[in-house]
XYZ file of C-alpha atoms in Angstrom:
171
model
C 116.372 125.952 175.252
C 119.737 125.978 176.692
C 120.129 125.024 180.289
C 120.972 127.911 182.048
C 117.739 129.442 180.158
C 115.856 126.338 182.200
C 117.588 126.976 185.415
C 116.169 130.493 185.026
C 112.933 129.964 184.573
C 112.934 127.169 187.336
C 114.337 130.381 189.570
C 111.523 132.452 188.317
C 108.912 130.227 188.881
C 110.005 129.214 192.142
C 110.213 133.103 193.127
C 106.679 132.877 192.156
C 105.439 130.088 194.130
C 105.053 128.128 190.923
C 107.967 125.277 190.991
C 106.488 121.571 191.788
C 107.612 120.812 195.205
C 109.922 117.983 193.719
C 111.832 120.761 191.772
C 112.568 123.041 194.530
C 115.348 121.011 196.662
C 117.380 120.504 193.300
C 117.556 124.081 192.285
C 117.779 125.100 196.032
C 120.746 122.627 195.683
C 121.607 124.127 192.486
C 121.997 127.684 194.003
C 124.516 126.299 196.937
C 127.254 125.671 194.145
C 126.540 128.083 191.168
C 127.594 131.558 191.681
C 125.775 132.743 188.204
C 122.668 131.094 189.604
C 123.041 132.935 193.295
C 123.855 135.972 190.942
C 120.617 135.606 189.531
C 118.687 134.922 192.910
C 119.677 138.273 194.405
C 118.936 140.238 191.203
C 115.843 138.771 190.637
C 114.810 139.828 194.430
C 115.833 143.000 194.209
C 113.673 143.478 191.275
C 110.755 141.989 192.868
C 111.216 144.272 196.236
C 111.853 147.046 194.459
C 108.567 146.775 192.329
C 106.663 146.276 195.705
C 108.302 149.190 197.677
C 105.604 151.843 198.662
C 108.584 154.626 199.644
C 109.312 154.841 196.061
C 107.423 157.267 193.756
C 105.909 155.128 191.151
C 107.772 154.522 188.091
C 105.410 156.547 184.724
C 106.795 154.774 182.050
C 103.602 155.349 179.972
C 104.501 159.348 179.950
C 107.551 158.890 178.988
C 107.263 156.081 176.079
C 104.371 159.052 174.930
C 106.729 161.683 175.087
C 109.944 159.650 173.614
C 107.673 159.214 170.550
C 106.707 162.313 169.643
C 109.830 163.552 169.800
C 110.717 160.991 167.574
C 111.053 162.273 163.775
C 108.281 160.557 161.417
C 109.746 158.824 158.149
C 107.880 158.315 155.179
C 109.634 156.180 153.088
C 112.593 154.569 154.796
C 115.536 153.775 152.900
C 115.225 150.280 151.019
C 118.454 147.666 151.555
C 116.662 145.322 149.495
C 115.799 146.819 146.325
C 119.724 148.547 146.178
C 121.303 145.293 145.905
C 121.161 144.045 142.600
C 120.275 140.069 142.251
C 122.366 137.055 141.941
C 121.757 134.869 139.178
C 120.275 131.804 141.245
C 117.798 134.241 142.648
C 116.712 135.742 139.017
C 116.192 132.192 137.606
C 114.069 131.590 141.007
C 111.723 134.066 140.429
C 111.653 133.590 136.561
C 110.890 129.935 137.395
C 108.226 131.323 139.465
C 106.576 133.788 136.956
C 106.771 130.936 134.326
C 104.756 128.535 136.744
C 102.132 131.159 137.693
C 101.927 132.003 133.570
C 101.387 128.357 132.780
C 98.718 128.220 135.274
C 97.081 131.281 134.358
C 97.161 129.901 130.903
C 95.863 126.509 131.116
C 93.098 127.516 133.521
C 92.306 130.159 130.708
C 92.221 127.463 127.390
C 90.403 124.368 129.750
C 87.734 126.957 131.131
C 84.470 125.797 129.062
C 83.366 128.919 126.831
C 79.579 130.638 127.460
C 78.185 130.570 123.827
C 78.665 133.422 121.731
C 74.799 133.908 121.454
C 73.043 133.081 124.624
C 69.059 132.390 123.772
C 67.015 133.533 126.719
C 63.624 131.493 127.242
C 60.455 134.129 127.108
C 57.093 134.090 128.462
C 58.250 131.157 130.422
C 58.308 128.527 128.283
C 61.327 126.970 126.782
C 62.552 123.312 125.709
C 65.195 121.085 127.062
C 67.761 121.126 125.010
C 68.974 117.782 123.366
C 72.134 116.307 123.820
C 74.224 114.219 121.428
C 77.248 112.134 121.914
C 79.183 111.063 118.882
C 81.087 109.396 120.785
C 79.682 105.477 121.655
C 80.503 103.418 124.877
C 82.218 101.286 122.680
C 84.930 103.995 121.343
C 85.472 105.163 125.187
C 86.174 101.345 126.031
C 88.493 100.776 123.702
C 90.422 104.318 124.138
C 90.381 103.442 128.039
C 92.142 100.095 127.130
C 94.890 101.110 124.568
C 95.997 104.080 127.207
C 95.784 101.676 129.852
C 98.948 100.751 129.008
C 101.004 103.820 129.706
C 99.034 104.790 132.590
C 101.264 105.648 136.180
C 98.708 103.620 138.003
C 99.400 100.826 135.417
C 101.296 98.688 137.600
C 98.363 98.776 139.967
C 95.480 96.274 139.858
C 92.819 97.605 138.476
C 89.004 96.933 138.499
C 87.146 96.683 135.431
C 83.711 98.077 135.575
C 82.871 98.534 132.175
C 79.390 97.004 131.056
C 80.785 94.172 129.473
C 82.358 92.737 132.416
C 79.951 93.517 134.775
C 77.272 91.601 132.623
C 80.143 88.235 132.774
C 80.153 88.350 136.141
């Protein structure tokens, strides 16, 4: 906020009873020697005793705001400065950049999602049978995949804690 902006609001507060006793003396003090602030002093009274002034017809701003817009014509469609301007190259490769990323997304989260089967078998009369399981793949085989990729891990250079079964059982 730029000091004089301060000095106003200090003025404005204090015309409002607001300002911390401390305050007042300084921008009293402030007043003495700045004719932009004394400026400000007498406008800002004459604002507020013209507002409380019961010889003056009150001001109906409402009816005329109403009346100001009605008379006002209604657009539609304005008139677009954007889309006239044809694009720079920096912005073109930003939004191709951008479609790219959301396509790779889209596509990614479309080959990972796990398939429904192309058959679905519905249990009847209430009874069905849990399905079995099988995992080709042994303990062993995920151990030993888990240690040769180790290696080029980003977390590599971190320790690491080995919980496979093996280990546990030396401990």
């Amino acid at each position: 906020m730029v000091m004089e902006d301060m000095e106003l609001e200090r003025l404005s507060a204090a015309m409002d009873g607001e300002l911390d006793d401390e305050k007042l003396p300084r921008l009293l003090g402030g007043c003495r020697h700045d004719p932009a602030l004394q400026e400000s002093w007498y406008a800002f009274h004459l604002i507020g005793e013209t507002l409380r002034d019961p010889q003056l017809p009150p001001v109906r701003l409402h009816s005329r705001i109403a009346q100001a817009l009605k008379e006002e014509p209604t657009v539609l469609v304005p008139k677009s400065s954007v889309g006239s301007a044809p694009l720079d190259g920096a912005t073109q490769r930003r939004w191709l950049a951008m479609a790219a990323a959301i396509a790779v997304v889209v596509l990614t989260t479309a080959l990972l999602r796990p398939s429904l089967p192309a058959n679905p078998v519905i249990a009847q009369n209430g009874q069905s049978t849990p399905a079995s399981v099988e995992n080709s793949v042994s303990d062993r085989d995920i151990q030993t995949f888990v240690a040769l990729h180790r290696q080029g891990s980003p977390l590599s250079e971190f320790q690491t804690v080995d919980y496979t079964p093996q280990t546990i059982a030396q401990r």
